[in-house]
Coordinates of N, CA and C in Angstrom, one line a residue:
Q1 N -27.4 47.0 36.4 CA -27.8 48.0 37.3 C -28.3 47.7 38.7
S2 N -28.5 46.4 38.8 CA -29.1 46.0 40.1 C -27.9 46.0 41.4
I3 N -28.3 46.3 42.4 CA -27.3 46.5 43.6 C -26.8 45.1 43.8
Y4 N -27.4 44.1 43.4 CA -27.0 42.6 43.7 C -25.9 42.0 42.7
F5 N -25.6 42.8 41.6 CA -24.7 42.4 40.7 C -23.2 42.9 41.1
P6 N -22.2 42.0 40.8 CA -21.0 42.4 41.1 C -20.6 43.4 40.0
E7 N -19.3 43.9 40.3 CA -18.7 44.8 39.4 C -18.2 43.9 37.9
I8 N -18.3 44.5 36.9 CA -17.8 43.9 35.7 C -16.4 43.4 35.9
G9 N -16.0 42.0 35.9 CA -14.7 41.4 35.8 C -14.2 41.0 34.7
D10 N -13.1 40.5 34.8 CA -12.3 40.0 33.5 C -11.7 38.7 33.8
Q11 N -12.1 37.8 33.0 CA -11.5 36.3 33.1 C -10.3 36.2 32.6
G12 N -9.6 37.2 32.0 CA -8.2 37.1 31.3 C -8.3 36.1 30.3
D13 N -7.1 35.4 30.0 CA -7.0 34.4 29.2 C -7.4 33.0 29.5
L14 N -7.8 32.7 30.8 CA -8.3 31.5 31.2 C -9.5 31.0 30.5
G15 N -9.6 29.8 30.4 CA -11.0 29.2 29.9 C -12.1 29.1 30.9
S16 N -12.2 30.1 31.8 CA -13.2 30.0 32.9 C -14.4 30.7 32.7
C17 N -14.8 31.0 31.4 CA -16.0 31.8 31.2 C -17.2 31.1 31.8
I18 N -17.5 29.9 31.9 CA -18.8 29.3 32.5 C -18.8 29.7 33.9
F19 N -17.6 29.6 34.7 CA -17.5 30.0 36.1 C -17.6 31.5 36.4
W20 N -17.2 32.4 35.5 CA -17.5 33.7 35.6 C -19.0 33.9 35.3
A21 N -19.7 33.3 34.4 CA -21.2 33.5 34.3 C -21.9 32.8 35.4
Q22 N -21.6 31.7 35.8 CA -22.5 30.8 36.8 C -22.2 31.2 38.3
V23 N -20.9 31.4 38.7 CA -20.4 31.7 40.0 C -20.4 33.2 40.2
Y24 N -19.5 33.8 39.5 CA -19.3 35.3 39.7 C -20.5 36.1 39.6
Y25 N -21.2 36.1 38.4 CA -22.3 36.9 38.0 C -23.7 36.3 38.7
Q26 N -24.1 35.2 38.2 CA -25.4 34.6 38.4 C -25.5 34.3 40.0
Y27 N -24.5 33.5 40.4 CA -24.6 33.0 41.9 C -24.5 34.3 42.9
T28 N -23.6 35.3 42.6 CA -23.4 36.4 43.5 C -24.8 37.2 43.5
Y29 N -25.3 37.2 42.2 CA -26.7 38.0 42.2 C -27.8 37.4 42.9
E30 N -28.0 36.1 42.8 CA -29.0 35.3 43.4 C -28.7 35.4 44.9
M31 N -27.6 35.1 45.4 CA -27.4 34.8 46.8 C -27.6 36.3 47.4
N32 N -27.1 37.3 47.0 CA -27.1 38.5 47.8 C -28.6 39.0 47.7
K33 N -29.3 38.9 46.4 CA -30.7 39.0 46.4 C -31.6 38.4 47.4
A34 N -31.3 37.2 47.6 CA -32.0 36.4 48.6 C -31.8 36.7 50.0
M35 N -30.6 37.3 50.2 CA -30.3 37.9 51.5 C -30.5 39.4 51.6
N36 N -31.1 40.0 50.6 CA -31.3 41.4 50.2 C -30.2 42.3 50.9
I37 N -28.9 41.9 50.4 CA -27.8 42.8 50.7 C -27.1 43.2 49.6
P38 N -26.8 44.5 49.5 CA -25.7 44.9 48.2 C -24.7 44.0 48.1
T39 N -24.3 43.8 46.9 CA -23.1 43.0 46.6 C -21.8 44.0 46.9
T40 N -20.9 43.4 47.4 CA -19.7 44.1 47.7 C -18.4 43.4 47.3
A41 N -17.2 43.7 47.6 CA -16.1 43.0 47.2 C -16.1 41.7 48.1
E42 N -16.6 41.8 49.3 CA -16.5 40.9 50.5 C -17.5 39.6 50.2
N43 N -18.5 39.9 49.5 CA -19.8 39.1 49.2 C -19.8 38.7 47.6
T44 N -18.8 38.8 46.9 CA -18.7 38.5 45.7 C -18.1 37.2 45.6
F45 N -18.7 36.1 44.9 CA -18.2 34.8 44.9 C -17.3 34.6 43.6
S46 N -16.4 33.7 44.0 CA -15.0 33.4 43.3 C -15.3 32.3 42.3
P47 N -14.9 32.8 41.0 CA -15.0 31.7 39.8 C -13.7 30.9 40.1
Q48 N -12.8 31.3 40.7 CA -11.3 30.7 40.7 C -11.4 29.4 41.2
W49 N -12.0 29.3 42.4 CA -12.0 28.1 43.2 C -12.6 26.9 42.5
S50 N -13.9 27.1 42.2 CA -14.6 26.1 41.7 C -14.0 25.7 40.1
Y51 N -13.5 26.7 39.5 CA -12.7 26.5 38.3 C -11.7 25.4 38.5
N52 N -10.7 25.9 39.4 CA -9.6 25.0 39.6 C -9.9 23.6 40.1
V53 N -11.0 23.5 40.9 CA -11.3 22.0 41.2 C -11.9 21.3 40.1
V54 N -12.8 21.9 39.4 CA -13.5 21.1 38.4 C -12.6 20.7 37.3
T55 N -11.6 21.5 36.9 CA -10.7 21.2 35.8 C -9.3 20.7 36.3
A56 N -9.2 20.2 37.7 CA -8.2 19.7 38.1 C -6.9 20.4 38.1
G57 N -7.0 21.9 38.0 CA -5.8 22.6 37.9 C -5.4 22.7 36.3
E58 N -6.1 22.5 35.5 CA -5.8 22.7 34.1 C -6.3 23.8 33.5
D59 N -5.9 24.6 32.6 CA -6.6 25.8 32.0 C -7.4 25.0 30.7
M60 N -8.6 24.9 31.1 CA -9.4 24.4 30.0 C -10.8 24.8 30.2
Q61 N -11.7 24.7 29.0 CA -13.0 25.1 29.0 C -13.9 24.2 29.6
C62 N -15.1 24.4 30.3 CA -15.9 23.5 31.0 C -17.2 23.6 30.6
Q63 N -18.1 22.6 30.5 CA -19.7 22.9 30.2 C -20.4 23.4 31.5
T64 N -21.4 24.0 31.2 CA -22.3 24.7 32.4 C -22.6 23.6 33.4
P65 N -23.3 22.3 33.1 CA -23.6 21.4 34.0 C -22.7 21.0 35.1
F66 N -21.4 21.2 34.7 CA -20.2 20.9 35.6 C -20.2 22.1 36.8
A67 N -20.3 23.2 36.3 CA -20.4 24.3 37.3 C -21.3 24.3 38.2
L68 N -22.6 24.1 37.6 CA -23.9 24.0 38.5 C -23.9 22.9 39.4
N69 N -23.5 21.7 38.9 CA -23.5 20.5 39.8 C -22.4 20.6 40.9
F70 N -21.3 21.3 40.6 CA -20.3 21.7 41.6 C -21.0 22.6 42.7
M71 N -21.6 23.4 42.2 CA -22.2 24.4 43.2 C -23.3 23.9 43.9
K72 N -23.8 22.8 43.4 CA -25.0 22.2 44.1 C -24.4 21.2 45.2
Y73 N -23.5 20.3 44.9 CA -23.0 19.5 45.7 C -21.8 20.0 46.8
Q74 N -21.0 20.9 46.1 CA -20.0 21.5 47.0 C -20.2 23.0 47.5
G75 N -20.6 23.8 46.5 CA -20.9 25.1 46.9 C -20.0 26.0 46.3
S76 N -19.7 27.3 47.0 CA -18.7 28.3 46.5 C -18.3 28.9 47.6
V77 N -17.3 29.9 47.3 CA -16.7 30.6 48.2 C -16.5 32.1 48.0
P78 N -16.5 33.0 48.8 CA -16.4 34.4 48.3 C -14.8 34.7 47.9
M79 N -14.8 35.7 47.1 CA -13.5 36.1 46.5 C -12.3 36.5 47.6
S80 N -12.9 36.8 48.7 CA -12.0 37.2 49.8 C -11.3 35.9 50.3
Q81 N -11.9 34.7 50.0 CA -11.1 33.5 50.4 C -10.3 33.0 49.3
V82 N -10.6 33.2 47.9 CA -10.0 32.7 46.9 C -10.2 33.9 45.8
P83 N -9.2 34.7 45.8 CA -9.0 35.8 44.9 C -8.7 35.4 43.6
Y84 N -9.4 36.0 42.4 CA -9.2 35.5 41.1 C -7.9 36.1 40.4
D85 N -7.1 35.1 40.1 CA -5.9 35.5 39.3 C -5.6 34.5 38.2
L86 N -4.8 35.0 37.3 CA -4.4 34.1 36.1 C -3.4 33.0 36.3
E87 N -3.0 33.0 37.6 CA -2.0 31.8 38.0 C -2.9 30.7 38.4
Y88 N -3.7 30.1 37.8 CA -4.7 29.1 38.1 C -4.1 28.0 38.9
L89 N -2.9 27.7 38.7 CA -2.4 26.6 39.4 C -2.0 26.8 40.8
N90 N -1.9 28.1 41.2 CA -1.6 28.7 42.5 C -2.9 28.5 43.6
A91 N -3.9 28.3 43.1 CA -5.1 28.4 44.1 C -5.7 27.1 44.4
Y92 N -4.7 26.4 45.3 CA -5.3 25.1 45.8 C -6.1 25.3 46.9
P93 N -7.2 24.4 46.9 CA -8.2 24.6 47.9 C -7.7 24.1 49.3
T94 N -7.8 25.0 50.3 CA -7.4 24.6 51.7 C -8.6 23.9 52.3
E95 N -8.3 23.3 53.5 CA -9.5 22.7 54.4 C -10.4 23.7 54.5
E96 N -10.0 25.0 55.0 CA -10.8 26.1 55.4 C -11.8 26.2 54.2
V97 N -11.3 26.5 53.0 CA -12.1 26.7 51.9 C -13.3 25.7 51.7
W98 N -13.0 24.4 51.7 CA -13.6 23.2 51.6 C -14.8 23.4 52.6
R99 N -14.6 23.6 53.9 CA -15.6 23.7 54.9 C -16.4 24.9 54.8
N100 N -16.0 25.9 54.4 CA -16.8 27.1 54.0 C -17.9 27.0 53.0
S101 N -17.2 26.4 51.8 CA -18.2 26.3 50.7 C -19.5 25.6 50.8
I102 N -19.5 24.6 51.8 CA -20.8 24.1 52.2 C -21.8 25.0 52.6
N103 N -21.5 26.2 53.1 CA -22.5 27.3 53.5 C -22.9 27.7 52.3
Y104 N -22.4 27.7 51.1 CA -23.0 28.5 50.0 C -23.2 27.3 48.8
R105 N -24.1 26.5 49.1 CA -24.6 25.7 48.0 C -25.9 25.9 47.4
I106 N -26.1 25.7 46.1 CA -27.5 26.1 45.7 C -28.3 24.7 45.8
K107 N -29.5 25.1 46.1 CA -30.5 23.9 46.2 C -30.6 23.0 45.0
D108 N -31.1 23.6 43.9 CA -31.2 23.1 42.6 C -31.1 24.1 41.5
F109 N -31.0 23.5 40.4 CA -31.0 24.4 39.3 C -31.9 23.8 38.1
H110 N -32.2 24.7 37.2 CA -32.9 24.1 35.8 C -32.0 24.3 34.5
F111 N -31.6 23.4 34.1 CA -30.8 23.5 32.9 C -31.6 23.2 31.5
F112 N -31.8 24.3 30.6 CA -32.1 24.2 29.5 C -31.1 23.6 28.4
E113 N -31.1 22.4 28.2 CA -30.1 21.9 27.1 C -30.5 22.1 25.8
D114 N -29.6 22.5 24.9 CA -29.9 22.7 23.4 C -31.3 23.4 23.1
V115 N -31.7 24.3 23.9 CA -33.0 25.2 23.5 C -32.4 26.0 22.3
G116 N -33.5 25.9 21.3 CA -33.1 26.5 20.0 C -32.3 25.8 18.9
T117 N -32.0 24.6 19.4 CA -31.4 23.7 18.2 C -32.2 22.5 18.0
Y118 N -32.0 22.2 16.7 CA -32.5 21.0 16.1 C -34.1 20.8 16.5
D119 N -34.3 19.6 17.4 CA -35.8 19.4 17.7 C -36.3 20.4 18.8
T120 N -35.5 21.3 19.3 CA -36.0 22.0 20.6 C -36.3 23.5 20.2
Q121 N -36.2 23.8 18.9 CA -36.4 25.2 18.6 C -37.6 25.9 19.0
I122 N -37.5 27.2 19.5 CA -38.7 27.7 20.1 C -39.2 28.5 18.6
T123 N -40.7 28.1 18.4 CA -41.3 28.4 17.2 C -42.4 29.1 17.4
S124 N -42.9 29.4 18.6 CA -44.0 30.3 19.0 C -44.1 30.9 20.2
P125 N -44.8 31.9 20.5 CA -44.8 32.6 21.7 C -45.4 31.7 22.7
D126 N -45.9 30.5 22.5 CA -46.7 29.6 23.3 C -45.8 28.3 23.6
D127 N -44.5 28.5 23.2 CA -43.7 27.3 23.3 C -43.4 27.1 24.9
S128 N -43.3 26.1 25.4 CA -43.1 25.6 26.8 C -41.8 26.0 27.3
D129 N -40.7 26.0 26.6 CA -39.5 26.4 27.0 C -39.5 27.9 27.2
L130 N -39.9 28.5 26.2 CA -40.2 30.0 26.3 C -40.9 30.5 27.4
K131 N -42.0 29.8 27.8 CA -43.0 30.0 28.9 C -42.0 30.0 30.2
L132 N -41.2 29.0 30.3 CA -40.4 28.8 31.6 C -39.4 30.0 31.7
I133 N -38.9 30.3 30.6 CA -37.8 31.4 30.5 C -38.5 32.7 30.9
K134 N -39.5 33.1 30.4 CA -40.4 34.3 30.5 C -40.6 34.3 32.0
T135 N -41.0 33.1 32.7 CA -41.6 33.2 34.1 C -40.5 33.4 34.9
A136 N -39.2 32.6 34.7 CA -38.1 33.1 35.4 C -37.7 34.5 35.4
L137 N -37.6 35.2 34.1 CA -37.3 36.4 34.0 C -38.2 37.3 35.0
N138 N -39.5 37.0 34.7 CA -40.5 38.0 35.2 C -40.6 37.7 36.9
N139 N -39.9 36.7 37.2 CA -39.8 36.6 38.8 C -38.4 37.2 39.3
G140 N -37.7 37.9 38.4 CA -36.5 38.4 38.6 C -35.2 37.6 38.7
E141 N -35.3 36.5 38.2 CA -34.3 35.4 38.3 C -33.1 35.9 36.9
V142 N -32.1 35.5 37.2 CA -31.0 35.7 36.3 C -30.8 34.5 35.3
L143 N -30.7 34.5 34.1 CA -30.5 33.2 33.2 C -29.2 33.5 32.6
S144 N -28.3 32.4 32.4 CA -27.1 32.5 31.8 C -27.3 31.7 30.4
Y145 N -26.6 32.1 29.4 CA -26.7 31.2 28.1 C -25.3 31.0 27.7
S146 N -25.1 29.8 27.3 CA -23.7 29.5 26.8 C -23.8 29.1 25.4
T147 N -22.7 29.4 24.7 CA -22.5 29.1 23.3 C -21.1 29.2 22.9
M148 N -20.7 28.6 21.8 CA -19.4 28.8 21.2 C -19.4 30.0 20.4
M149 N -19.0 31.0 20.7 CA -19.1 32.3 19.9 C -18.5 32.4 18.7
Y150 N -17.3 31.3 18.4 CA -16.6 31.5 17.2 C -17.3 30.7 16.1
G151 N -18.6 30.0 16.3 CA -19.2 29.4 15.5 C -20.6 30.1 14.9
W152 N -20.9 31.3 15.3 CA -22.1 32.0 14.9 C -21.9 32.4 13.5
T153 N -23.2 32.4 13.0 CA -23.3 33.0 11.5 C -24.4 34.1 11.8
H154 N -24.0 35.1 11.1 CA -24.7 36.4 11.1 C -25.3 36.9 9.9
I155 N -26.4 37.6 9.9 CA -26.9 38.4 8.8 C -27.0 39.9 9.1
E156 N -27.2 40.6 8.3 CA -27.4 42.1 8.4 C -29.0 42.4 8.3
L157 N -29.5 42.8 9.5 CA -30.8 43.2 9.6 C -31.3 44.2 8.4
T158 N -32.6 43.8 7.7 CA -33.0 44.8 6.7 C -34.4 45.1 7.1
V159 N -35.0 46.0 6.4 CA -36.3 46.7 6.6 C -37.3 45.4 6.5
N160 N -38.2 45.4 7.4 CA -39.3 44.4 7.3 C -40.7 45.0 7.5
S161 N -41.4 45.1 6.3 CA -42.6 45.9 6.6 C -43.7 45.3 7.5
E162 N -43.5 44.0 8.0 CA -44.4 43.6 9.0 C -44.1 43.9 10.4
A163 N -42.8 44.4 10.6 CA -42.3 44.8 11.9 C -41.7 46.1 11.8
P164 N -42.4 47.3 11.4 CA -41.9 48.4 11.5 C -41.1 49.0 12.6
E165 N -41.4 48.4 13.9 CA -40.9 48.8 15.3 C -39.6 48.5 15.2
N166 N -39.1 47.5 14.4 CA -37.6 47.2 14.3 C -36.7 47.9 13.4
D167 N -37.3 48.9 12.7 CA -36.5 49.6 11.7 C -35.2 50.2 12.4
K168 N -35.4 50.6 13.7 CA -34.3 51.4 14.3 C -32.8 50.3 14.3
Y169 N -33.1 49.1 14.2 CA -32.0 48.0 14.1 C -31.5 47.7 12.6
V170 N -32.2 48.2 11.8 CA -31.6 47.8 10.3 C -30.2 48.3 10.2
G171 N -29.5 47.4 9.6 CA -28.0 47.6 9.2 C -27.3 46.8 10.5
Q172 N -27.8 46.5 11.6 CA -27.2 45.9 12.7 C -26.9 44.2 12.4
S173 N -26.1 43.7 13.0 CA -25.9 42.3 12.8 C -26.7 41.5 13.8
A174 N -27.1 40.2 13.4 CA -27.9 39.5 14.1 C -27.4 38.0 14.0
V175 N -27.3 37.2 15.0 CA -27.0 35.8 14.9 C -28.1 34.8 14.6
T176 N -28.0 34.0 13.6 CA -29.0 33.3 13.0 C -28.7 31.8 13.4
S177 N -27.6 31.3 13.4 CA -27.4 29.9 13.6 C -26.0 29.7 14.0
M178 N -25.5 28.6 14.1 CA -24.2 28.1 14.4 C -23.7 27.2 13.5
D179 N -22.3 27.3 13.1 CA -21.9 26.4 12.0 C -20.9 25.5 12.7
T180 N -21.0 25.2 13.9 CA -20.1 24.2 14.8 C -21.0 23.2 15.5
Q181 N -20.4 22.1 15.8 CA -21.0 21.2 16.7 C -20.7 21.3 18.2
E182 N -19.7 22.5 18.5 CA -19.3 22.5 19.8 C -20.4 23.3 20.6

């Protein structure tokens, strides 16, 4: 509902989800919030250009650090320069795009790798990872979360006498784990 978020978009059938999360949504929000200007079609950032460059013109999935590092070292460009379309091989970067992208680089980022898995599970309200996440959210930052959704294991929520405030969620589905290594 923030004025800094772009309109809800559609990545279509391309494997560009990381770039939609990191560039289109998170970066557009953070950049426009920092400049205190509402997001418009002219200042929404394009997931297309960085996706095409990072994947070398292939339609493939990418990991979050690739997108974040690209935005740190190369930057991003507005959708007005590289509009999004499903013809991913048609969006070759021009010299103008490369030059302009330097103006839209991120200074740094924090990446929580594997939070909630194996030896990094959040087990208490005092967990250091959870404190960092809560601090970022409290400061109005946007966080992205990546997962392979096809590997989720679900349970149906039931009544828990120790948490009656959650009764309104009984019968809904909750993710408890992943059954894939991706």
